[in-house]
Coordinates of C-alpha atoms and ligand atoms in Angstrom, one line a residue:
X1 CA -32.7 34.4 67.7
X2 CA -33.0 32.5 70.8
X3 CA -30.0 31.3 72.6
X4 CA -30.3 28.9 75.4
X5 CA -27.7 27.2 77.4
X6 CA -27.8 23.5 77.6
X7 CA -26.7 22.8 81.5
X8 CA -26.3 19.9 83.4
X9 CA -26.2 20.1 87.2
X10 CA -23.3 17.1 86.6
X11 CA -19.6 16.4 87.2
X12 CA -18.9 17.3 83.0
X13 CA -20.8 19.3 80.5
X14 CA -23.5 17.2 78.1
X15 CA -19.8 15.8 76.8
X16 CA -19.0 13.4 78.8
X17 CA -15.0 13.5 78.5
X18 CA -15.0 17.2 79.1
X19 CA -14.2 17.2 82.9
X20 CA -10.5 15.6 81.8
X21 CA -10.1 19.0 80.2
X22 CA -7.5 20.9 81.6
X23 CA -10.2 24.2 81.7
X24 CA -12.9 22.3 83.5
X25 CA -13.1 23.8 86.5
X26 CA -13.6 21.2 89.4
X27 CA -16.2 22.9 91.7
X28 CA -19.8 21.7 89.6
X29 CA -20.4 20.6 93.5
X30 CA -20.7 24.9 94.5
X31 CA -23.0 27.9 94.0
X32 CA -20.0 29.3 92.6
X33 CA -19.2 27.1 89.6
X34 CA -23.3 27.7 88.7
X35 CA -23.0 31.7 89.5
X36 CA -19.9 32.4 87.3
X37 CA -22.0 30.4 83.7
X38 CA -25.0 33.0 85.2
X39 CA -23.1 35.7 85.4
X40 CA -21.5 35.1 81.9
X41 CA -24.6 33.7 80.1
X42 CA -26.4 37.2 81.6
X43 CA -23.6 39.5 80.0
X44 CA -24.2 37.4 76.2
X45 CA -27.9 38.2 76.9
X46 CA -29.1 34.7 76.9
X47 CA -32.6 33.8 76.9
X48 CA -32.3 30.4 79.5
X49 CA -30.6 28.3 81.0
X50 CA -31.8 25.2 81.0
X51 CA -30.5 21.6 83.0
X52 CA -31.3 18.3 81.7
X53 CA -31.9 15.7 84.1
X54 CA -32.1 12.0 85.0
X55 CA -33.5 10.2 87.8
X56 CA -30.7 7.1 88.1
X57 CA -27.3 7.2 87.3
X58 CA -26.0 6.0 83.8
X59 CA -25.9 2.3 84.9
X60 CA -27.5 0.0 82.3
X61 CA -24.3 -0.8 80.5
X62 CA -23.0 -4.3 82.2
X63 CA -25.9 -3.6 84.8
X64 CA -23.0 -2.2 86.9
X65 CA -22.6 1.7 88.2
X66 CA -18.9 0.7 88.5
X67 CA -17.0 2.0 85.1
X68 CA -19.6 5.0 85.2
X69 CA -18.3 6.0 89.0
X70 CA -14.6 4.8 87.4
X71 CA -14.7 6.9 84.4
X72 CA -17.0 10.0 85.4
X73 CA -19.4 9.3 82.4
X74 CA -22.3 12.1 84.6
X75 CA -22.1 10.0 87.6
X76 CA -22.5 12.7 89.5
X77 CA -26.4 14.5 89.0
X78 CA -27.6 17.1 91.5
X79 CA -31.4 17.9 91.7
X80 CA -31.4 20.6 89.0
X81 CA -34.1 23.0 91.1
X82 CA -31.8 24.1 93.7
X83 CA -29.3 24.5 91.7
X84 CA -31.0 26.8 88.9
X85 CA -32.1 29.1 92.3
X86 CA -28.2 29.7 93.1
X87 CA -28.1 31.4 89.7
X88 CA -31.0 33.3 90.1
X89 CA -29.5 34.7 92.8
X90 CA -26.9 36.9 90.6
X91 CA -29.2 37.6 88.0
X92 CA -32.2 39.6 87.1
X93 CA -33.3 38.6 83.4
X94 CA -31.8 35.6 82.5
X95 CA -34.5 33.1 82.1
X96 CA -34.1 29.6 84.1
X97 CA -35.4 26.2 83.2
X98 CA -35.3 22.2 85.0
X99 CA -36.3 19.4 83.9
X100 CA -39.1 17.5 85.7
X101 CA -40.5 14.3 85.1
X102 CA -44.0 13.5 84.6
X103 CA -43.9 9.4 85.4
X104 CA -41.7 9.5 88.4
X105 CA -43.8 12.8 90.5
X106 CA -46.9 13.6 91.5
X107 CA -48.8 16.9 89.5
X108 CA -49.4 18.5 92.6
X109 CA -45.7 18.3 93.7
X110 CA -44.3 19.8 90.2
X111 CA -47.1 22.6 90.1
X112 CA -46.4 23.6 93.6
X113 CA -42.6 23.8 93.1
X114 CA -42.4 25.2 89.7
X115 CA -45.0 27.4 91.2
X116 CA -42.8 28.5 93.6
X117 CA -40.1 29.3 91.8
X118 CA -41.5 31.0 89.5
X119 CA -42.6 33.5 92.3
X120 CA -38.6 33.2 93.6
X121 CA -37.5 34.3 90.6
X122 CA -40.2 36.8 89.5
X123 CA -41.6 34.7 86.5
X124 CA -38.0 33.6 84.9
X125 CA -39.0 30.1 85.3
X126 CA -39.5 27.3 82.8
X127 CA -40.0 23.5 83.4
X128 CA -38.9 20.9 80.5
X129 CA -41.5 18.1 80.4
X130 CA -39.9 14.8 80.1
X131 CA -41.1 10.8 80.6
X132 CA -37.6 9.9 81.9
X133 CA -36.1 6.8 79.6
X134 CA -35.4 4.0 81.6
X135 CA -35.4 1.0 84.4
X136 CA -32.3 2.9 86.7
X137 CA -35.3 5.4 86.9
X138 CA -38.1 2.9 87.5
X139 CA -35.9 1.4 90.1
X140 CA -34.5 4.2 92.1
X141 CA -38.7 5.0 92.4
X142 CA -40.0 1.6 94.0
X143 CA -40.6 0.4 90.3
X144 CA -39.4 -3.0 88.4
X145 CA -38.9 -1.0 84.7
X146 CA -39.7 1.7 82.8
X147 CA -43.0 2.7 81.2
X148 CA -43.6 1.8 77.5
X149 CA -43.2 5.0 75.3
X150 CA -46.4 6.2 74.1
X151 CA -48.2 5.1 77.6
X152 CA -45.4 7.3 79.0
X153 CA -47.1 10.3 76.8
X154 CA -50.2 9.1 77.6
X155 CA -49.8 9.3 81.2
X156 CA -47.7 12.8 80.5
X157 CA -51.0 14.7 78.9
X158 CA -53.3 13.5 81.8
X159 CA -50.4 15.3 84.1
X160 CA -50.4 18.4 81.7
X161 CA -53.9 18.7 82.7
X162 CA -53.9 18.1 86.2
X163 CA -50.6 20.7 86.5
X164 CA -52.2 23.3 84.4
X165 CA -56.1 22.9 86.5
X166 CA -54.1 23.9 89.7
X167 CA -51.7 26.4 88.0
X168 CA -55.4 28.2 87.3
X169 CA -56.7 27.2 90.8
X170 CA -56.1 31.1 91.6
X171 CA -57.4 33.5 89.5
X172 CA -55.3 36.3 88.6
X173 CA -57.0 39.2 91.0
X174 CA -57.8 36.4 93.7
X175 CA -56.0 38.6 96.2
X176 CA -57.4 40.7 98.1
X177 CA -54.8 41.8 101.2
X178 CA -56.7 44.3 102.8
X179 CA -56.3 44.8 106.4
X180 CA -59.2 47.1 107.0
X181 CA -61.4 44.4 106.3
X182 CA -59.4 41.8 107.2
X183 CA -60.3 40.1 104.0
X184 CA -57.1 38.6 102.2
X185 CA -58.6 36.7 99.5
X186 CA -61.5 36.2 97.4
X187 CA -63.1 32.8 97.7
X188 CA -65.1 33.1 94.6
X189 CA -61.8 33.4 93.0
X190 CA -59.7 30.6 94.3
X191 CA -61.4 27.5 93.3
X192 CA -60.6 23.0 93.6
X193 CA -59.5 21.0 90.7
X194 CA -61.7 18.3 91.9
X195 CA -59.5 16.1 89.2
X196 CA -60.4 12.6 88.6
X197 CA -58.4 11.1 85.6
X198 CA -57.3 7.7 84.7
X199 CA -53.2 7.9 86.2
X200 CA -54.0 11.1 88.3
X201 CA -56.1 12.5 90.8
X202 CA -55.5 15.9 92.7
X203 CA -58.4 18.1 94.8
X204 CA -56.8 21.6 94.9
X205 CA -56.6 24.3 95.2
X206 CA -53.0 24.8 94.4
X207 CA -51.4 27.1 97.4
X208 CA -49.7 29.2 95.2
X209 CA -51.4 32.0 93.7
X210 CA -50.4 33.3 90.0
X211 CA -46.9 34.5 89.2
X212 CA -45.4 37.5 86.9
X213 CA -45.8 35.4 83.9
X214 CA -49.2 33.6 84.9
X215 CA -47.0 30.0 85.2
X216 CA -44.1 29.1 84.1
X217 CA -42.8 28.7 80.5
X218 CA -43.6 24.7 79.3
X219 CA -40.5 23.4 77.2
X220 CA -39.9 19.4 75.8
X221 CA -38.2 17.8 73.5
X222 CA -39.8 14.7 72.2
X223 CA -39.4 14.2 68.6
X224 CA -41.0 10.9 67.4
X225 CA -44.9 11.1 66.1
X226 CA -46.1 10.3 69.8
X227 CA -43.6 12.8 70.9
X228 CA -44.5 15.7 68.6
X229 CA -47.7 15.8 69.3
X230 CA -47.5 16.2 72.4
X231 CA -45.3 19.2 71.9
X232 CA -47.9 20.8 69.5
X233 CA -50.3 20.7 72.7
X234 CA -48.3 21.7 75.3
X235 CA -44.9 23.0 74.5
X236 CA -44.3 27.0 74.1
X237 CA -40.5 25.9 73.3
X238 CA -39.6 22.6 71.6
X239 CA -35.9 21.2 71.9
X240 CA -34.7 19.4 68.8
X241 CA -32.1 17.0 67.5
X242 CA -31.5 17.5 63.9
X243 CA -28.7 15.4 62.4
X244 CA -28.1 18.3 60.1
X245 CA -30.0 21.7 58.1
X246 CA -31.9 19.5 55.8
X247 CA -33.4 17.2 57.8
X248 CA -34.0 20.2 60.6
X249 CA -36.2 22.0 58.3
X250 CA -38.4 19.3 58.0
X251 CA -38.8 18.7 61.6
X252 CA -39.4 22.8 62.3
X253 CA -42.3 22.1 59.5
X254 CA -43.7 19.2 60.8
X255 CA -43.6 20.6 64.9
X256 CA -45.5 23.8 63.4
X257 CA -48.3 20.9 61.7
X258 CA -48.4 19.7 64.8
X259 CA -49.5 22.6 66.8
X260 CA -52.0 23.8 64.0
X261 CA -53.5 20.6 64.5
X262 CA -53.8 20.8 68.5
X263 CA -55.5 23.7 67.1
X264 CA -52.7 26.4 68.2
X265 CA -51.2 29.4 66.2
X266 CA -47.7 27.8 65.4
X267 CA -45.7 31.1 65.8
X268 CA -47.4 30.5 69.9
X269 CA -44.0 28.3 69.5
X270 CA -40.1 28.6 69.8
X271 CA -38.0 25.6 68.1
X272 CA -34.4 25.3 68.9
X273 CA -32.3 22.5 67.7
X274 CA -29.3 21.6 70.3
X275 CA -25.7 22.1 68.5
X276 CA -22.4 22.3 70.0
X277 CA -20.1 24.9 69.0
X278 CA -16.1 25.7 69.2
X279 CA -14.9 29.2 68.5
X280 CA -11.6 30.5 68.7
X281 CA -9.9 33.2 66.8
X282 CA -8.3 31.7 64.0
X283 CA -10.4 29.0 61.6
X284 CA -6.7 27.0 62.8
X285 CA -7.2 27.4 66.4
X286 CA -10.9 26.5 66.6
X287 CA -9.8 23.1 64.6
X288 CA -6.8 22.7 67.0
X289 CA -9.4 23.3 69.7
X290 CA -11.6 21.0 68.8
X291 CA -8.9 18.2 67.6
X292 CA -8.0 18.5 71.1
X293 CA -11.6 18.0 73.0
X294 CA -12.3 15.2 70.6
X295 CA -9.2 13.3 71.9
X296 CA -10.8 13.2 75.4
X297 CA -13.4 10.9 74.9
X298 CA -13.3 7.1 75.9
X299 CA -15.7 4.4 74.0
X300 CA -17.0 3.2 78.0
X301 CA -18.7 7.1 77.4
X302 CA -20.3 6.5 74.3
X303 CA -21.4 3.0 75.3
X304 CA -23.0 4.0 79.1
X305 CA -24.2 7.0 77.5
X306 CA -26.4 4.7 74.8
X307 CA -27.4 2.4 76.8
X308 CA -28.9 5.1 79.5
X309 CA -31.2 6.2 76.4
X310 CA -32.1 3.5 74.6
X311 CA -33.0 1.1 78.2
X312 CA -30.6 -1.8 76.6
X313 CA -27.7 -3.8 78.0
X314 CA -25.3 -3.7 75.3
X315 CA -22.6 -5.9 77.7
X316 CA -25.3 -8.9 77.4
X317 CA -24.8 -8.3 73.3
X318 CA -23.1 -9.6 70.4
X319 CA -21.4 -6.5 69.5
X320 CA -22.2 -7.2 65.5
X321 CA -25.6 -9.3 66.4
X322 CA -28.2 -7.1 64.3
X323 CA -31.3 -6.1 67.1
X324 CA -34.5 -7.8 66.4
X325 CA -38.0 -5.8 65.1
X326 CA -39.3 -6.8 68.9
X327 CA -36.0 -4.7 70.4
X328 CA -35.9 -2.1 68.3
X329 CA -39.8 -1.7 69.2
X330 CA -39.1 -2.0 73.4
X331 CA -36.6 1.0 72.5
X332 CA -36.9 3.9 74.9
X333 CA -36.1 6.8 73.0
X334 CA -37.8 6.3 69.6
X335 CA -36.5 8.8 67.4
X336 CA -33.0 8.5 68.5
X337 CA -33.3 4.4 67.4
X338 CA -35.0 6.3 64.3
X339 CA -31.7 8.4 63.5
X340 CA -29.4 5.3 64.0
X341 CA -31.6 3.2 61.1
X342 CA -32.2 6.3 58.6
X343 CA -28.8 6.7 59.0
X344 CA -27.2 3.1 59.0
X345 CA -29.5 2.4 56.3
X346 CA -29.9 -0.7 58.4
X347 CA -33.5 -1.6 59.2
X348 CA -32.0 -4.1 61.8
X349 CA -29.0 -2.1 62.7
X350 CA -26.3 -3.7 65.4
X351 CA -24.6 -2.6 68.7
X352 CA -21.4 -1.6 66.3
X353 CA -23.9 0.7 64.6
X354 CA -25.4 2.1 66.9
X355 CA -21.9 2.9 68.3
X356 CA -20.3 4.0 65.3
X357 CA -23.3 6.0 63.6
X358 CA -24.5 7.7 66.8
X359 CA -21.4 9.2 67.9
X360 CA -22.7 9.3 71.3
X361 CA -20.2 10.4 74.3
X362 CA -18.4 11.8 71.4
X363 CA -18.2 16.2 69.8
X364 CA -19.7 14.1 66.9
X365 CA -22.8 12.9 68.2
X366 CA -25.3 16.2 66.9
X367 CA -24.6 18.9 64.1
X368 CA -21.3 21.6 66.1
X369 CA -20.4 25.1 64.6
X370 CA -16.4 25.1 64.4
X371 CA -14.4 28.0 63.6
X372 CA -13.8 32.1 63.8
X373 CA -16.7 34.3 65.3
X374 CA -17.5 34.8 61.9
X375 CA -17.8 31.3 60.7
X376 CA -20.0 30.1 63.6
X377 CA -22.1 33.2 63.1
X378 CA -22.5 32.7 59.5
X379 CA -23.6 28.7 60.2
X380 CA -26.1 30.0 62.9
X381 CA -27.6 32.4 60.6
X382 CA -27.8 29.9 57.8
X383 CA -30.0 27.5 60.1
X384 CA -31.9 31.0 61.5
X385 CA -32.9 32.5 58.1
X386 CA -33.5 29.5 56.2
X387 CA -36.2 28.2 57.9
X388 CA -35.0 25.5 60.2
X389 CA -35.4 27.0 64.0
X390 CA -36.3 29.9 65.9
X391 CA -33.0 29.2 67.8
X392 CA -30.4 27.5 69.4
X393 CA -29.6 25.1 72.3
X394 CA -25.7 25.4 72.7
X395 CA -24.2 22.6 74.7
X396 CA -21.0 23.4 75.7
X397 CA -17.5 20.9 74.9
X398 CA -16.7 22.2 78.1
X399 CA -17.2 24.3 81.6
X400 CA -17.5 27.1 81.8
X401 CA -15.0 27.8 78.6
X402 CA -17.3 27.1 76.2
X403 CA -19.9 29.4 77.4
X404 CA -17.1 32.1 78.1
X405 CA -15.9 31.8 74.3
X406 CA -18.8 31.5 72.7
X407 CA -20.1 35.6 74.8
X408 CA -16.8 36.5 73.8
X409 CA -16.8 35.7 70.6
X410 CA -20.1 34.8 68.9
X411 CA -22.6 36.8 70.5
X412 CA -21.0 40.3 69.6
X413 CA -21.0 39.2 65.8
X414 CA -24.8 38.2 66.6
X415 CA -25.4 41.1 67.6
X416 CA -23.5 43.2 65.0
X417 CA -25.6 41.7 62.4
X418 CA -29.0 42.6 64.6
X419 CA -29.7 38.3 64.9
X420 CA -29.3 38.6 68.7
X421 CA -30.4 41.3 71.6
X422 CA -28.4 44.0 73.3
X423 CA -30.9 44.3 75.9
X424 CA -33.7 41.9 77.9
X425 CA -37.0 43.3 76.3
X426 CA -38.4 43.1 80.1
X427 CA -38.5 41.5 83.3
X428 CA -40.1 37.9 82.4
X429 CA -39.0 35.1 80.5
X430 CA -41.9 35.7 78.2
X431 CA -41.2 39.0 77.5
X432 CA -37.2 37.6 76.3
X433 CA -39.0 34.8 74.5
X434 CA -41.5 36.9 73.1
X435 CA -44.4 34.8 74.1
X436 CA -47.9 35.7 75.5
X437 CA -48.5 35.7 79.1
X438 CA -51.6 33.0 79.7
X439 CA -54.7 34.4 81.9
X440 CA -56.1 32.3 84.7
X441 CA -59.2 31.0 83.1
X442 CA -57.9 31.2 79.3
X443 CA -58.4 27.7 79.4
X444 CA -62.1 25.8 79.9
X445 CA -63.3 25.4 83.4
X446 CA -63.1 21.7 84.7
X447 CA -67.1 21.8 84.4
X448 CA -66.3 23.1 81.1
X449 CA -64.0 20.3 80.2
X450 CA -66.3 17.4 81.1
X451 CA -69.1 18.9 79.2
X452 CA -66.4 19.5 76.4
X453 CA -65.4 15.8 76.6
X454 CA -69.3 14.4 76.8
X455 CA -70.5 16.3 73.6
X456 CA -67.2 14.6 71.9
X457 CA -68.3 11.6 73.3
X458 CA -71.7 11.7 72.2
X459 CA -71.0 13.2 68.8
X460 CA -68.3 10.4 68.4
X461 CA -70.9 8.0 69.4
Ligands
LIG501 C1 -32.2 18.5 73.5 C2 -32.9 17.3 74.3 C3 -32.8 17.3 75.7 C4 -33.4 16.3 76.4 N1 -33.3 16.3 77.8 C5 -33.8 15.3 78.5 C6 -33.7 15.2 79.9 O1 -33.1 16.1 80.5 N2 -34.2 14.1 80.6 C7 -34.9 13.1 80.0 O2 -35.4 12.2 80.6 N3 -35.1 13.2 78.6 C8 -34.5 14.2 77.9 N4 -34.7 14.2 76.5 C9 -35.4 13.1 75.9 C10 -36.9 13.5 75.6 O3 -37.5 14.1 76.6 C11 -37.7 12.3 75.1 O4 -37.9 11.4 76.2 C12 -37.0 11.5 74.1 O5 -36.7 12.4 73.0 C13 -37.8 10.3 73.7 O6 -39.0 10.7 73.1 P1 -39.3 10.7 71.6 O7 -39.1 9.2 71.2 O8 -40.7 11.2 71.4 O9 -38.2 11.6 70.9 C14 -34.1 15.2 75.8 C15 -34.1 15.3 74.3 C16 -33.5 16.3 73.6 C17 -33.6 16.3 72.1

């Protein structure tokens, strides 16, 4: 079983109302705070930790930053790269993953660094591929608005290409480092990109060579159909959002589809919903626990927090005014608007349901474990054994307690019932992950891919 920590480099956890706890430690803005979830994550034997990120703070709702500053709803975002490094620092095998965006950098900047620190950390590195969600974005990068979805994933498989080209740009004996001969590489071995695509071009050669697991591990967590498959090309670890088991093992069955039909072996990927859990000793305690955390959130959370994913103003709304087919369809994360009208059972559902049904800013928003060691490992294995992931993405209610309970508590149960490692298996996130380490030169040539894509044409033609 996979367990992955779901961090934010951010003044709260992924809960917005968690920094009023009276736990949450105040230092997010120090190595520290990062090195002592490392530390803790390291002992439970995690697999990752990985940050979310965003490019803009949460300022859509009344097209003001004002209550977001005001009320500490993640007003505060660091770049999640540096950070992750601090933890690397105080760890050996704990794997390490950021989010990147593919509309708002360049291929040749995002190979280079993730490059990099996947030599820094010797191959513990993994970047989540995202399209970023809205206009803050677009602004904050000399743009008017945000890119419609499925161009967005469009745009993202061109960048997949490009990043994976120079990732291959050395081949894996390029070096040489003799100095006898003075020879230090092979040029037959280091080779251009010489890419020309429709969003991107980028010569190469990349000036990193090949790291301990060939590049780094590719995670994202797209769910709609535009989404998923471009999971089942690229993604060796998929982030979900189930509502609840049911529905999960549909989604786990429909992600593996989608990587048979990219034409990869769907066991080639991990699938890890994100769920929240609170553990405490007693089944009593956990609920007093949680009674308590719940009373922390404010409705401003919920409503920035909604209107930073979906890209809509809900200040400029009639709060019961039902949205139109045109709005629903300019909505920026697809299957989250999806959730809200399977849900609802609204096809034109309102800001009010939206609000109400999400549960966003709220413990309520996605599918929590509650209760004694036992309890939360029992609901974990539930989900494991009955087909619905490979894994979990913990979010935590709060810093660093949550993270410090649940190693405590949950991961020696885990581990008791043989569901979760004592040891690393090796040195590399894919050797914790289980996954195959890719060759330079696995995939075609770029002389090989246009002749790939002119027989397609011609036989299409
Ligand atoms: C667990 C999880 C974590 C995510 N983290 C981020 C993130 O850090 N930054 C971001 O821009 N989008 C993030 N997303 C959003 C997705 O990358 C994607 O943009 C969104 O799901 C919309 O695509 P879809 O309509 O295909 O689902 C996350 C989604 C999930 C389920």
């Amino acid at each position: 079983m996979s367990l992955i920590a779901f961090m934010q480099a951010q003044n709260c956890s992924n809960y917005a109302g968690s920094w009023r706890h009276p736990a949450s430690t105040p230092d997010f803005m120090t190595p520290e705070y990062y090195q002592r979830i490392a530390r803790t994550l390291e002992d439970g034997r995690f697999d990752l930790a990985f940050f979310d990120d965003r490019l803009a703070m949460p300022d859509i709702y009344g097209a003001d930053h004002r209550l977001t500053v005001e009320h500490g709803v993640r007003a505060v975002k660091l770049d999640p790269t540096p950070v992750m490094m601090a933890m690397a620092a105080v760890t050996s095998r704990l794997g390490l993953g950021a989010t990147y965006s593919t509309t708002y950098y360049e291929p040749y900047h995002v190979a280079r660094l993730f490059a990099t620190l996947d030599l820094m950390t010797r191959g513990r590195v993994a970047w989540n591929i995202v399209t970023s969600l809205n206009d803050s974005e677009a602004e904050n990068f000399g743009r008017t608005e945000h890119l419609e979805h499925d161009l967005r994933y469009d745009r993202a498989d061109e960048f997949m290409e490009a990043v994976m080209g120079l990732w291959d740009s050395w081949e894996e004996d390029a070096l040489v480092i003799d100095k006898a001969s003075g020879r230090f590489a092979d040029p037959e071995k280091v080779h251009r990109l010489d890419f020309h695509g429709e969003f991107f071009q980028t010569r190469g050669p990349l000036t990193v060579p090949r790291s301990a697991q060939g590049h780094p591990v590719l995670l994202q967590a797209g769910s709609s159909g535009r989404g998923q498959r471009f999971a089942g090309r690229w993604a060796e670890l998929v982030f979900a959002a189930y509502p609840n088991f049911e529905v999960g093992k549909k989604q786990y069955a429909a992600l593996r589809t989608a990587t048979e039909a990219a034409g990869r072996n769907p066991d080639s990927v991990k699938i890890a919903p994100a769920v929240g859990v609170v553990v405490a000793e007693s089944a009593d305690q956990a609920a007093e626990k949680r009674a308590y955390l719940e009373s922390l959130a404010k409705p401003i959370d919920g409503l920035t927090l909604l209107c930073e994913v979906l890209n809509v103003d809900f200040a400029a709304r009639p709060y019961d005014g039902p949205f139109t087919d045109a709005e629903l369809a300019a909505v920026s994360w697809q299957s989250y608007r999806d959730r809200i009208i399977q849900k609802s059972g609204k096809k034109n559902p309102s800001v009010r349901d939206f609000v109400e049904v999400s549960g966003r800013g709220t413990l309520r928003e996605g599918p929590s474990f509650v209760g004694t060691p036992v309890q939360v490992a029992d609901q974990m294995e539930s989900w494991f054994t009955g087909g619905a992931c490979d894994g979990f993405v913990l979010a935590a209610a709060y810093t660093p307690g949550s993270y410090e309970d649940f190693v405590r508590l949950v991961v020696p149960e885990l581990q008791r019932r043989g569901l979760h490692r004592k040891e690393y298996a090796g040195a590399t996130l894919r050797d914790t992950l289980g996954l195959s380490r890719p060759r330079a030169g696995d995939r075609p040539s770029p002389a090989d891919r246009r002749e790939l894509g002119g027989k397609a044409k011609a036989e299409a033609g």
